[in-house]
DNA sequence: CTGTTAGCGCTTTCAA
DNA sequence: TTGAAAGCGCTAACAG
């Protein structure tokens, strides 16, 4: 039971004209010259009848749905920022956004079938690291209108990303400038390409300062907080212990901070922590978390523009969003290392770790 | 440039039949009896051609878009849980979900126009407290297929909510059972009906224990963390100070915990804190946060089922989801009050508050 | 058992 | 300056 019920023919009839000019007047067709009075009547009728053209009929005729699809992991609440940015930008261009959870995408590409093959969308934004590159490449080869968001593919179609490596290098640089030498890294799940780029940034930063790496990757299955917790626990067993750690996301850093505390150590006096990305929670954590803010909104908006370019059939290129540049927001989780780094390893508190996990259930 | 390009007629041709039976076979029309061999050929052809019926053409014909709209505030990351639950449940019934930001909805109901009047969706889920009740009632009166999610309207169409009051009462009960008498409440923005229901639950709980109320409402404009921070700061100026506080959401509680710490007090020894809802961060906060888990997923799923009922033209009723019942997840942010409640007011640290705010920028 | 055909609401060519 | 009519891809009478 469709809601509206007022059709173009109703408007035309009310204005005493045919549907043909009604359509052209309402769409502002410049090639048609109607007598202003007629045009007036049509606009008037449309307004009083509260007329809105049926999107599906229009889509059928024009082979344009004015709809974009977005495939993204709906389990990570950080992702809502990307979703919101995409939705808003798409709306400005008159598009609506339909969501598909990344799992569906991975599971035999069902999402892509539901959206693209059924002609529900004009193009697809793939904003998940899940799904094999081979599969994505296959989609590209079918010349489907899609762009990768926050993911890159060596060879393949257009993508829009930020400079993750640069962001982490910024974090490392900050720590080095504070005097840290033993700096660790907690990376995201290794299968995901953003994780790899962030790890690479960490390594580059360390190399630039002639320092040694040590990093731990969070696992994909865990909630990010717990992944950060577990990884930090492992990092603290190193001898000698790192005096500072870069973390791949704020959410993971929440867990990492907890791990330091429950290990009987303090941030920042024993361990400094910097996280990639910025978030409203950062300022309220214990201690307030130093972050590197990345241009995520700009990335999301650019991905929409790029996709619309593809849809128009333009030649588009992959983009790395570099502006605004990654900005270090200094809070209290970073400080110079203690003059005398204690040689004793961190007190491991296994019980605390498992109770945290139990609590998270 | 639509992606697919394979039409029903292609399948029919490949199978050597007309589009008519092809359609009916593919849709499993039971009233038609075709020779199994023919049916076989059609199915076969559809599979090899990778045929998927065009959703827009089908929607046009059937006056069924197989699409649901969801209006929700995309600025609150907690909302992603509702979005994900709705998306998944809709997908099971073969529907896709399109999002609209609550702001658009409020701004002269633009979202509702884009989605419902343009016939893009079969029904609309309104999951925002924004937009006046009068406006929503007006939509109901136009007999539009919509259901309110996490919001109620005194008189009006169907809604699906949880028992917020019961949740907060549970929280109060827990605190009372620990021996607290001076229990405060940090509520959400007062304009939103969930906030009012939670406040009512607090009041009911306090009344049941013959205790006096004192509460502060967060403001709508602030990020929830900061709203919680500011409200807690204000609550701590009361004489005598509350020994425990119930908070309307985990996100707000993050700020509330920070306010207690920066006021030079400790959780739970000076102030116990319980938050409504459960979240992966709760276990990793300092201290780990006691929560009341609410059946949000069940609520979201039920709202989809209800909306589909409306779309089918069924008589549907408003529902309050009570199962699973609100569950208190006890962590370390709650404890019995100190035997000798200190008479001295909390040390106010104004500077800390403003620095937190500055940091959040 | 299977094919022909009308029509969903719209845009657009073509003719008047 | 305007209208008639075809057709987007599909479903469902209705005929055969």
XYZ file of C-alpha atoms (C1' of nucleotides) in Angstrom:
754
model
C 0.000 0.000 0.000
C 1.996 2.945 -1.245
C 1.517 6.118 0.695
C 1.268 8.925 -1.771
C -1.164 8.102 -4.499
C -0.827 11.438 -6.263
C 0.551 10.820 -9.719
C 1.864 13.046 -12.411
C -1.347 12.568 -14.320
C -3.244 14.003 -11.366
C -1.147 17.105 -11.470
C -1.505 17.393 -15.232
C -5.224 17.001 -15.005
C -5.512 19.573 -12.253
C -3.542 21.993 -14.367
C -5.510 21.141 -17.453
C -2.499 19.983 -19.445
C -0.988 16.719 -20.655
C 1.463 14.707 -18.615
C 4.149 15.525 -21.108
C 4.566 19.226 -20.432
C 3.755 18.671 -16.805
C 6.769 16.424 -16.569
C 9.004 18.773 -18.452
C 7.963 21.831 -16.520
C 8.408 20.072 -13.197
C 11.838 18.880 -14.210
C 12.771 22.320 -15.443
C 13.554 21.077 -18.941
C 15.256 24.093 -20.548
C 14.625 22.993 -24.126
C 10.919 23.467 -23.780
C 9.314 26.870 -23.933
C 5.942 26.930 -22.282
C 3.784 29.919 -21.770
C 4.553 31.207 -18.267
C 0.911 31.031 -17.319
C 0.744 27.304 -18.078
C 3.947 26.666 -16.237
C 2.531 28.564 -13.284
C -0.598 26.438 -13.217
C 1.404 23.225 -13.262
C 3.737 24.252 -10.448
C 0.741 25.441 -8.501
C -1.114 22.175 -8.933
C 1.929 20.142 -7.970
C 2.338 22.145 -4.813
C -1.260 21.977 -3.678
C -1.455 18.283 -4.413
C 1.832 17.762 -2.583
C 3.125 15.896 -5.592
C 6.354 13.922 -5.456
C 7.401 11.848 -8.439
C 7.516 8.140 -7.740
C 11.161 7.226 -7.387
C 10.744 3.695 -8.645
C 8.883 4.626 -11.812
C 11.406 7.301 -12.474
C 14.264 4.963 -11.749
C 12.845 2.423 -14.125
C 12.525 4.901 -16.928
C 15.821 6.659 -16.416
C 17.815 3.613 -15.388
C 18.888 5.726 -12.428
C 17.822 4.852 -8.942
C 19.263 7.865 -7.142
C 20.311 5.403 -4.489
C 23.756 4.475 -3.235
C 24.653 1.329 -1.380
C 27.157 1.122 1.432
C 28.704 -2.080 2.669
C 30.155 -1.671 6.121
C 30.604 -3.572 9.316
C 27.625 -2.702 11.489
C 29.196 -4.180 14.595
C 31.748 -1.388 15.072
C 30.141 1.682 16.500
C 33.019 3.872 15.267
C 31.679 3.198 11.801
C 28.614 5.316 12.384
C 30.696 8.392 11.705
C 31.465 7.161 8.210
C 27.867 6.180 7.644
C 26.603 9.568 8.750
C 29.064 11.421 6.544
C 28.163 9.333 3.544
C 24.452 9.677 4.140
C 24.670 13.431 4.443
C 26.835 13.905 1.402
C 24.679 11.600 -0.690
C 21.549 13.435 0.412
C 22.987 16.706 -0.822
C 23.234 15.222 -4.295
C 19.718 13.872 -4.030
C 20.707 10.294 -3.311
C 19.525 8.057 -0.536
C 21.757 5.495 1.096
C 21.006 1.868 1.718
C 23.088 -0.131 4.114
C 24.327 -3.653 3.946
C 26.229 -5.350 6.691
C 29.707 -6.475 5.759
C 28.994 -10.040 6.773
C 26.388 -10.395 4.089
C 28.882 -9.066 1.646
C 31.434 -11.615 2.596
C 29.004 -14.467 2.623
C 29.069 -15.179 -1.051
C 28.631 -11.553 -1.965
C 24.955 -11.627 -1.155
C 24.836 -7.926 -0.379
C 26.284 -7.020 -3.710
C 23.725 -9.171 -5.419
C 20.799 -7.730 -3.502
C 21.820 -4.204 -4.247
C 23.578 -4.075 -7.568
C 22.187 -7.001 -9.492
C 18.661 -6.152 -8.482
C 19.252 -2.651 -9.713
C 18.445 -1.061 -6.376
C 21.471 1.195 -6.368
C 23.465 3.128 -8.900
C 26.717 2.363 -7.181
C 28.283 0.727 -4.200
C 30.647 1.924 -1.529
C 32.672 -0.884 -0.028
C 33.766 0.297 3.372
C 34.879 -2.954 4.877
C 38.202 -4.695 4.994
C 36.360 -8.005 4.963
C 35.939 -10.062 1.838
C 38.934 -11.211 -0.134
C 40.741 -8.857 -2.437
C 40.266 -11.437 -5.149
C 36.524 -11.120 -4.773
C 36.629 -7.340 -4.868
C 38.856 -7.419 -7.918
C 36.360 -9.712 -9.568
C 33.630 -7.151 -8.966
C 35.773 -4.424 -10.443
C 36.378 -6.543 -13.488
C 32.653 -6.792 -14.063
C 32.853 -3.048 -14.429
C 30.473 -2.480 -11.577
C 30.180 1.060 -10.302
C 31.926 0.740 -6.986
C 34.549 2.462 -4.941
C 36.479 1.257 -1.969
C 36.238 3.406 1.132
C 39.038 3.151 3.667
C 40.535 0.255 1.758
C 42.987 -0.017 -1.097
C 43.665 -2.593 -3.731
C 47.014 -2.810 -5.420
C 45.541 -3.004 -8.882
C 41.889 -2.388 -9.309
C 39.336 0.335 -9.380
C 39.073 3.583 -7.480
C 39.486 3.842 -3.735
C 39.449 6.658 -1.206
C 41.565 6.395 1.900
C 43.410 8.525 4.401
C 47.116 8.357 4.977
C 47.040 5.927 7.874
C 50.782 5.464 7.812
C 51.309 9.184 8.127
C 48.930 9.302 11.073
C 50.807 6.637 12.989
C 54.154 8.188 12.049
C 52.865 11.390 13.615
C 52.094 9.473 16.784
C 55.541 7.885 16.831
C 57.170 11.205 16.211
C 55.365 12.733 19.162
C 56.560 9.945 21.424
C 60.113 10.158 20.141
C 60.122 13.894 20.706
C 59.101 13.232 24.303
C 62.187 11.096 24.648
C 60.788 7.600 24.240
C 62.960 4.945 22.628
C 61.120 1.719 23.333
C 57.835 2.328 21.559
C 55.407 -0.484 20.845
C 52.460 -0.752 18.488
C 49.067 -2.346 18.891
C 47.716 -2.996 15.446
C 44.296 -3.947 14.172
C 43.461 -7.342 12.746
C 46.202 -8.290 10.315
C 43.851 -9.379 7.552
C 42.555 -5.859 7.119
C 44.557 -3.547 4.925
C 44.175 -0.443 7.104
C 45.854 -2.406 9.868
C 48.757 -3.179 7.600
C 49.117 0.424 6.544
C 49.117 1.583 10.137
C 51.674 -1.009 11.074
C 53.799 0.131 8.150
C 53.542 3.712 9.406
C 54.711 2.599 12.809
C 57.638 0.764 11.309
C 58.574 3.700 9.113
C 58.437 6.049 12.073
C 60.621 3.767 14.145
C 63.088 3.248 11.341
C 63.351 7.006 10.860
C 64.422 7.269 14.488
C 66.615 4.153 14.228
C 64.545 2.308 16.790
C 63.559 -1.303 17.100
C 59.989 -2.499 16.437
C 57.732 -4.455 18.643
C 54.092 -4.814 17.972
C 51.060 -6.968 18.641
C 48.033 -7.359 16.409
C 44.533 -7.493 17.799
C 42.388 -10.344 16.614
C 39.420 -9.781 14.355
C 36.887 -11.707 16.399
C 37.311 -9.765 19.610
C 35.562 -6.501 20.331
C 38.192 -3.834 19.743
C 38.361 -2.933 23.441
C 39.225 -6.460 24.371
C 41.627 -6.801 21.480
C 43.459 -3.746 22.756
C 43.433 -5.122 26.278
C 44.925 -8.451 25.329
C 47.511 -6.949 23.008
C 48.665 -4.481 25.640
C 48.945 -7.280 28.170
C 51.242 -9.138 25.820
C 53.264 -6.050 25.015
C 53.900 -5.429 28.714
C 55.596 -8.788 29.080
C 58.466 -7.647 26.862
C 61.879 -7.166 28.528
C 62.573 -4.375 28.803
C 59.032 -3.104 28.675
C 57.990 -0.439 26.173
C 57.675 3.010 27.704
C 55.124 4.054 25.101
C 52.601 2.448 22.770
C 50.747 3.553 19.650
C 47.295 2.064 19.251
C 45.321 1.625 16.037
C 42.031 3.030 17.308
C 40.464 4.841 20.234
C 38.256 1.883 21.006
C 41.234 -0.434 21.223
C 42.996 2.146 23.363
C 40.190 1.990 25.910
C 41.133 -1.635 26.441
C 44.840 -0.878 26.331
C 44.546 1.721 29.085
C 42.661 -0.778 31.210
C 45.371 -3.376 30.686
C 48.062 -0.996 31.880
C 46.090 -0.131 35.003
C 45.286 -3.719 35.812
C 48.901 -4.626 35.296
C 49.623 -2.350 38.238
C 51.254 0.301 36.069
C 50.341 3.874 35.346
C 49.663 5.917 32.244
C 51.621 7.979 31.365
C 54.313 7.610 34.004
C 55.028 3.959 33.214
C 53.576 3.758 29.719
C 52.475 6.537 27.382
C 49.607 5.796 25.001
C 48.598 7.477 21.739
C 45.651 6.370 19.635
C 44.779 6.918 16.017
C 41.469 8.761 15.406
C 39.626 11.155 17.616
C 36.408 10.586 19.496
C 34.251 12.278 22.117
C 35.194 9.633 24.673
C 38.920 10.347 24.441
C 38.814 13.397 26.673
C 36.959 11.512 29.405
C 39.061 8.408 29.697
C 41.454 7.799 32.570
C 43.768 9.416 31.779
C 42.453 11.579 28.912
C 43.791 10.047 25.741
C 46.208 11.680 23.337
C 44.956 11.122 19.802
C 45.869 11.676 16.187
C 42.831 13.071 14.450
C 42.364 11.861 10.882
C 40.224 13.409 8.125
C 37.595 10.680 8.185
C 34.652 12.853 7.279
C 36.494 14.258 4.322
C 37.368 10.737 3.237
C 33.757 9.628 3.421
C 32.536 12.648 1.498
C 35.132 12.221 -1.174
C 34.148 8.610 -1.610
C 30.597 9.677 -2.381
C 31.792 12.240 -4.902
C 34.049 9.668 -6.477
C 31.295 7.107 -6.714
C 28.967 9.630 -8.295
C 31.734 10.320 -10.794
C 31.920 6.648 -11.641
C 28.172 6.523 -12.013
C 28.301 9.443 -14.450
C 30.814 7.430 -16.418
C 33.678 9.799 -15.703
C 37.239 8.699 -15.479
C 37.982 8.847 -11.752
C 41.135 8.207 -9.813
C 41.924 6.789 -6.418
C 42.487 9.408 -3.775
C 44.372 9.624 -0.533
C 42.845 12.341 1.616
C 45.625 14.311 3.252
C 43.788 17.436 4.313
C 43.236 18.447 6.958
C 46.527 16.844 7.897
C 46.606 14.360 10.776
C 46.546 16.477 13.899
C 47.986 15.412 17.204
C 45.592 16.224 20.037
C 47.697 16.088 23.138
C 46.037 15.043 26.362
C 47.358 13.382 29.478
C 48.141 9.878 28.296
C 51.535 10.884 26.969
C 54.527 12.261 28.875
C 58.288 11.896 28.825
C 59.506 8.501 30.005
C 60.652 8.242 33.589
C 64.338 9.073 33.878
C 65.199 5.666 35.307
C 63.270 3.105 33.355
C 62.550 0.296 35.807
C 64.218 -2.929 34.748
C 61.628 -5.110 36.436
C 59.001 -6.546 34.099
C 55.414 -5.490 34.531
C 53.524 -7.294 37.203
C 51.247 -9.531 35.199
C 47.776 -9.804 36.649
C 46.215 -12.619 34.728
C 43.162 -12.723 36.918
C 42.361 -9.137 36.095
C 42.505 -9.884 32.413
C 40.149 -12.785 32.544
C 37.772 -10.980 34.846
C 37.647 -8.112 32.396
C 36.801 -10.552 29.717
C 34.174 -12.185 31.852
C 32.758 -8.799 32.674
C 32.519 -7.893 29.039
C 30.210 -10.757 28.328
C 24.562 2.643 -16.111
C 22.791 -0.198 -14.392
C 24.964 -3.148 -13.640
C 23.015 -6.248 -14.400
C 21.464 -6.016 -17.812
C 20.058 -9.526 -17.758
C 16.315 -9.293 -18.003
C 13.522 -11.735 -17.536
C 13.063 -11.860 -21.276
C 16.652 -13.021 -21.627
C 15.986 -15.896 -19.299
C 12.747 -16.747 -21.063
C 14.434 -16.696 -24.409
C 17.314 -18.840 -23.207
C 14.824 -21.350 -21.882
C 12.728 -21.150 -25.014
C 9.578 -20.013 -23.227
C 7.552 -16.837 -22.795
C 8.218 -14.321 -20.067
C 4.965 -15.202 -18.449
C 5.749 -18.722 -17.309
C 9.313 -17.742 -16.705
C 8.076 -15.187 -14.221
C 5.677 -17.551 -12.575
C 8.136 -20.380 -12.301
C 10.811 -18.142 -10.853
C 8.377 -16.757 -8.322
C 7.185 -20.215 -7.451
C 3.580 -19.429 -8.308
C 1.686 -22.453 -6.955
C -1.395 -21.937 -9.101
C 0.490 -22.732 -12.235
C 1.345 -26.266 -13.273
C 4.216 -26.481 -15.666
C 5.876 -29.546 -16.934
C 8.850 -30.217 -14.674
C 11.175 -30.292 -17.609
C 10.219 -26.742 -18.645
C 10.509 -25.516 -15.123
C 13.921 -27.119 -14.967
C 15.063 -25.299 -18.103
C 13.900 -21.943 -16.779
C 15.595 -22.329 -13.419
C 18.695 -23.512 -15.188
C 18.765 -20.538 -17.531
C 18.201 -18.084 -14.671
C 21.083 -19.576 -12.776
C 23.567 -19.599 -15.624
C 22.631 -16.071 -16.643
C 22.903 -14.984 -13.000
C 19.465 -13.458 -13.280
C 18.081 -11.204 -10.577
C 14.761 -9.470 -11.128
C 15.020 -5.703 -11.261
C 13.762 -4.439 -7.938
C 12.466 -1.163 -9.305
C 10.428 -2.692 -12.105
C 9.054 -5.193 -9.697
C 8.334 -2.526 -7.147
C 6.524 -0.483 -9.728
C 4.344 -3.350 -10.752
C 3.627 -4.736 -7.310
C 3.463 -1.398 -5.510
C 5.901 -2.984 -3.085
C 9.416 -1.709 -2.819
C 10.742 -4.286 -0.391
C 12.505 -1.397 1.285
C 12.161 -0.014 4.787
C 13.193 3.431 5.904
C 14.732 4.244 9.257
C 14.941 7.717 10.705
C 17.540 7.905 13.434
C 20.111 10.261 14.828
C 23.360 9.422 13.101
C 25.421 11.462 15.534
C 25.075 8.985 18.416
C 27.294 6.001 17.925
C 25.216 3.950 20.357
C 22.530 4.005 17.702
C 24.484 1.731 15.414
C 23.315 -1.207 17.471
C 19.703 -0.409 16.642
C 20.558 0.163 13.011
C 22.377 -3.134 12.753
C 19.554 -5.048 14.388
C 16.984 -3.480 12.104
C 19.070 -4.065 9.000
C 19.597 -7.705 9.838
C 15.990 -8.405 10.683
C 14.748 -6.609 7.581
C 17.187 -8.547 5.424
C 15.764 -11.814 6.718
C 12.382 -10.802 5.371
C 13.927 -9.744 2.090
C 13.843 -6.037 2.781
C 16.664 -3.541 2.476
C 17.003 -0.589 4.801
C 17.553 3.007 3.861
C 18.702 5.477 6.434
C 17.733 9.044 7.006
C 19.317 11.273 9.576
C 16.957 12.558 12.235
C 17.845 16.160 11.482
C 16.433 15.900 8.007
C 13.324 14.478 9.528
C 12.921 17.353 11.854
C 13.658 19.946 9.245
C 10.185 20.104 7.825
C 9.896 16.380 7.532
C 12.104 16.262 4.489
C 13.203 12.703 5.171
C 9.658 11.456 5.302
C 8.955 13.144 2.018
C 12.017 11.729 0.300
C 11.255 8.245 1.445
C 7.531 7.815 1.759
C 6.075 10.309 -0.665
C 8.489 9.303 -3.366
C 7.462 5.731 -2.834
C 10.970 4.550 -2.025
C 9.939 2.592 1.026
C 7.009 0.516 2.117
C 7.194 1.799 5.648
C 9.120 3.964 8.007
C 10.705 3.354 11.381
C 11.001 6.514 13.425
C 13.766 5.911 15.917
C 14.385 9.439 17.076
C 13.002 11.460 19.913
C 13.416 14.526 17.769
C 10.566 16.113 15.889
C 7.464 17.229 17.692
C 4.849 14.758 18.755
C 2.342 16.892 16.909
C 4.204 16.300 13.679
C 4.421 12.569 14.248
C 0.737 12.434 15.080
C 0.023 14.244 11.858
C 1.912 11.565 9.951
C -0.041 8.852 11.705
C -3.253 10.585 10.777
C -2.317 10.401 7.128
C -2.373 6.672 7.715
C 1.236 6.308 6.695
C 2.838 2.958 7.402
C 5.116 3.903 10.242
C 6.071 2.703 13.664
C 7.908 4.469 16.422
C 10.989 2.752 17.724
C 12.168 3.595 21.218
C 9.567 6.308 21.440
C 5.950 6.428 22.509
C 3.064 8.675 21.765
C 0.144 8.928 24.131
C -2.439 8.527 21.413
C -1.329 7.549 17.994
C -0.096 4.610 16.005
C 2.031 1.661 16.958
C 5.313 1.956 18.821
C 7.871 -0.472 20.157
C 9.816 0.388 23.271
C 11.539 -1.211 26.216
C 10.549 -0.642 29.790
C 13.005 2.136 30.515
C 11.413 2.911 33.832
C 11.800 -0.668 34.937
C 15.460 -0.593 33.945
C 16.217 2.431 36.054
C 14.154 1.060 38.918
C 16.368 -2.001 38.784
C 19.395 0.247 39.075
C 17.930 2.108 42.026
C 16.985 -1.130 43.687
C 20.533 -2.391 43.399
C 21.873 0.770 45.009
C 19.279 0.689 47.763
C 20.122 -2.931 48.485
C 23.753 -1.892 48.891
C 22.623 0.538 51.564
C 22.532 3.804 49.643
C 19.961 6.403 50.661
C 21.047 9.514 48.827
C 20.812 8.416 45.225
C 20.915 10.900 42.361
C 19.931 10.586 38.720
C 21.529 11.924 35.570
C 18.860 12.004 32.911
C 18.976 12.463 29.173
C 17.736 15.563 27.392
C 14.343 16.420 28.799
C 12.673 16.910 25.447
C 13.091 13.260 24.564
C 10.503 10.863 25.833
C 12.917 8.064 26.744
C 14.579 10.498 29.115
C 11.288 11.219 30.760
C 10.489 7.562 31.141
C 13.863 6.893 32.704
C 13.461 9.797 35.064
C 10.037 8.470 36.003
C 11.582 5.095 36.741
C 14.131 6.718 38.996
C 11.429 8.590 40.829
C 9.307 5.494 41.204
C 12.260 3.551 42.555
C 13.056 6.259 45.046
C 9.475 6.595 46.123
C 9.263 2.860 46.673
C 12.158 3.164 49.110
C 10.765 6.396 50.595
C 13.774 8.371 49.474
C 14.125 11.902 48.206
C 14.855 12.692 44.528
C 17.606 14.712 43.095
C 18.446 14.692 39.452
C 20.094 16.638 36.679
C 19.256 16.465 32.998
C 21.913 16.465 30.320
C 21.435 18.943 27.542
C 20.639 17.848 24.032
C 23.373 19.782 22.280
C 26.291 18.325 24.172
C 27.926 15.052 23.294
C 26.553 12.574 25.815
C 29.942 12.191 27.534
C 30.139 15.862 28.222
C 26.498 16.039 29.220
C 27.182 13.331 31.794
C 30.292 15.140 32.975
C 28.534 18.442 33.528
C 25.505 16.877 35.156
C 27.651 14.887 37.562
C 29.603 17.981 38.460
C 26.384 19.726 39.373
C 25.088 16.735 41.312
C 28.260 16.657 43.411
C 27.615 20.170 44.681
C 24.536 18.995 46.589
C 24.733 19.010 50.388
C 24.933 16.392 51.499
C 26.343 14.794 48.385
C 24.712 11.739 46.823
C 26.539 8.514 47.564
C 25.287 6.942 44.356
C 24.033 8.002 40.940
C 22.045 6.337 38.181
C 22.944 7.456 34.677
C 20.765 7.305 31.584
C 23.372 5.786 29.257
C 26.832 4.255 29.222
C 28.179 7.093 27.119
C 26.989 9.665 29.607
C 28.437 7.549 32.394
C 31.882 7.796 30.807
C 31.672 11.524 31.403
C 30.136 11.088 34.821
C 32.982 8.846 35.978
C 35.468 11.435 34.766
C 33.674 14.165 36.688
C 33.883 12.192 39.912
C 37.610 11.567 39.455
C 38.358 15.140 38.579
C 36.355 16.297 41.536
C 38.918 14.473 43.648
C 36.523 11.729 44.637
C 36.509 8.018 43.997
C 34.137 5.559 42.434
C 32.738 3.576 44.114
C 34.026 4.498 47.575
C 32.698 8.062 47.440
C 30.095 7.684 44.724
C 28.640 4.555 43.164
C 27.569 4.736 39.526
C 25.146 2.563 37.547
C 24.318 3.122 33.901
C 21.434 2.014 31.767
C 22.356 -0.172 28.775
C 25.325 -2.383 28.257
C 28.290 -1.853 25.990
C 31.680 -3.373 25.256
C 33.422 -0.345 26.768
C 31.765 -0.750 30.163
C 34.116 -3.483 31.344
C 37.184 -1.434 30.472
C 36.337 1.844 32.104
C 37.920 3.024 35.339
C 36.415 1.541 37.324
C 34.512 -1.075 35.292
C 30.963 0.129 35.071
C 27.942 -1.583 36.556
C 25.165 -1.592 33.963
C 21.559 -2.559 33.468
C 21.316 -4.419 30.200
C 18.149 -3.736 28.227
C 16.621 -5.817 25.411
C 17.509 -3.351 22.672
C 18.074 -5.879 19.939
C 14.751 -7.492 20.664
C 13.106 -4.085 20.540
C 14.638 -3.289 17.172
C 13.659 -6.638 15.732
C 10.135 -6.349 17.005
C 9.817 -2.930 15.431
C 10.631 -4.412 12.043
C 8.100 -7.179 12.506
C 5.523 -4.645 13.587
C 6.181 -2.396 10.639
C 5.910 -5.321 8.249
C 2.601 -6.086 9.890
C 1.421 -2.563 9.221
C 2.574 -2.836 5.634
C 0.580 -6.024 5.209
C -2.407 -4.102 6.474
C -2.691 -6.089 9.682
C -4.045 -4.657 12.848
C -0.954 -4.205 15.009
C -0.520 -3.039 18.557
C 2.129 -1.098 20.406
C 4.535 -3.278 22.299
C 6.746 -2.878 25.314
C 9.555 -5.401 25.127
C 10.084 -6.891 28.569
C 12.054 -9.991 27.726
C 14.769 -10.680 28.380
C 14.166 -8.674 31.538
C 16.548 -5.847 32.393
C 19.609 -7.546 33.829
C 21.951 -5.927 36.281
C 25.567 -6.569 35.309
C 27.533 -5.855 38.436
C 31.050 -4.544 38.016
C 33.211 -2.366 40.238
C 31.510 1.003 40.012
C 29.024 0.138 42.727
C 29.666 -0.724 46.372
C 28.073 -0.073 49.716
C 28.366 3.538 50.840
C 31.166 4.335 53.267
C 30.007 3.810 56.829
C 30.641 7.438 57.746
C 29.348 9.540 54.919
C 31.651 12.543 54.820
C 29.827 15.768 55.515
C 32.281 17.884 53.533
C 31.086 18.829 50.062
C 33.013 17.559 47.077
C 36.063 19.538 46.182
C 34.968 21.316 43.019
C 37.663 21.514 40.397
C 36.258 23.885 37.851
C 39.474 24.016 35.907
C 39.353 20.282 35.341
C 35.879 20.552 33.921
C 36.730 23.218 31.448
C 39.938 21.537 30.465
C 38.019 18.380 29.735
C 35.744 20.378 27.567
C 38.625 22.081 25.851
C 40.233 18.694 25.355
C 37.114 17.363 23.751
C 37.240 19.979 21.049
C 0.413 -26.408 -20.030
C 1.971 -21.934 -22.231
C 1.824 -17.282 -24.797
C -0.144 -12.498 -25.503
C -0.949 -8.433 -23.513
C -2.128 -4.585 -20.418
C -0.317 -1.569 -17.321
C 2.519 0.049 -12.807
C 4.226 5.967 -13.190
C 7.354 8.159 -15.447
C 10.194 10.537 -19.422
C 10.855 11.665 -24.110
C 10.546 11.328 -29.036
C 7.733 12.711 -32.493
C 4.037 14.926 -34.561
C 0.647 18.484 -34.475
C 3.448 25.770 -27.391
C 1.389 21.305 -26.488
C -0.322 16.273 -26.727
C -0.117 11.228 -28.047
C 2.240 7.381 -27.479
C 6.120 4.238 -26.758
C 8.647 1.842 -23.543
C 11.748 1.089 -18.999
C 11.310 -4.641 -16.737
C 8.130 -6.849 -14.475
C 3.573 -9.508 -13.088
C -0.936 -11.304 -13.793
C -5.161 -11.505 -16.117
C -6.922 -13.708 -19.896
C -6.697 -16.621 -24.062
C -5.475 -20.336 -26.288
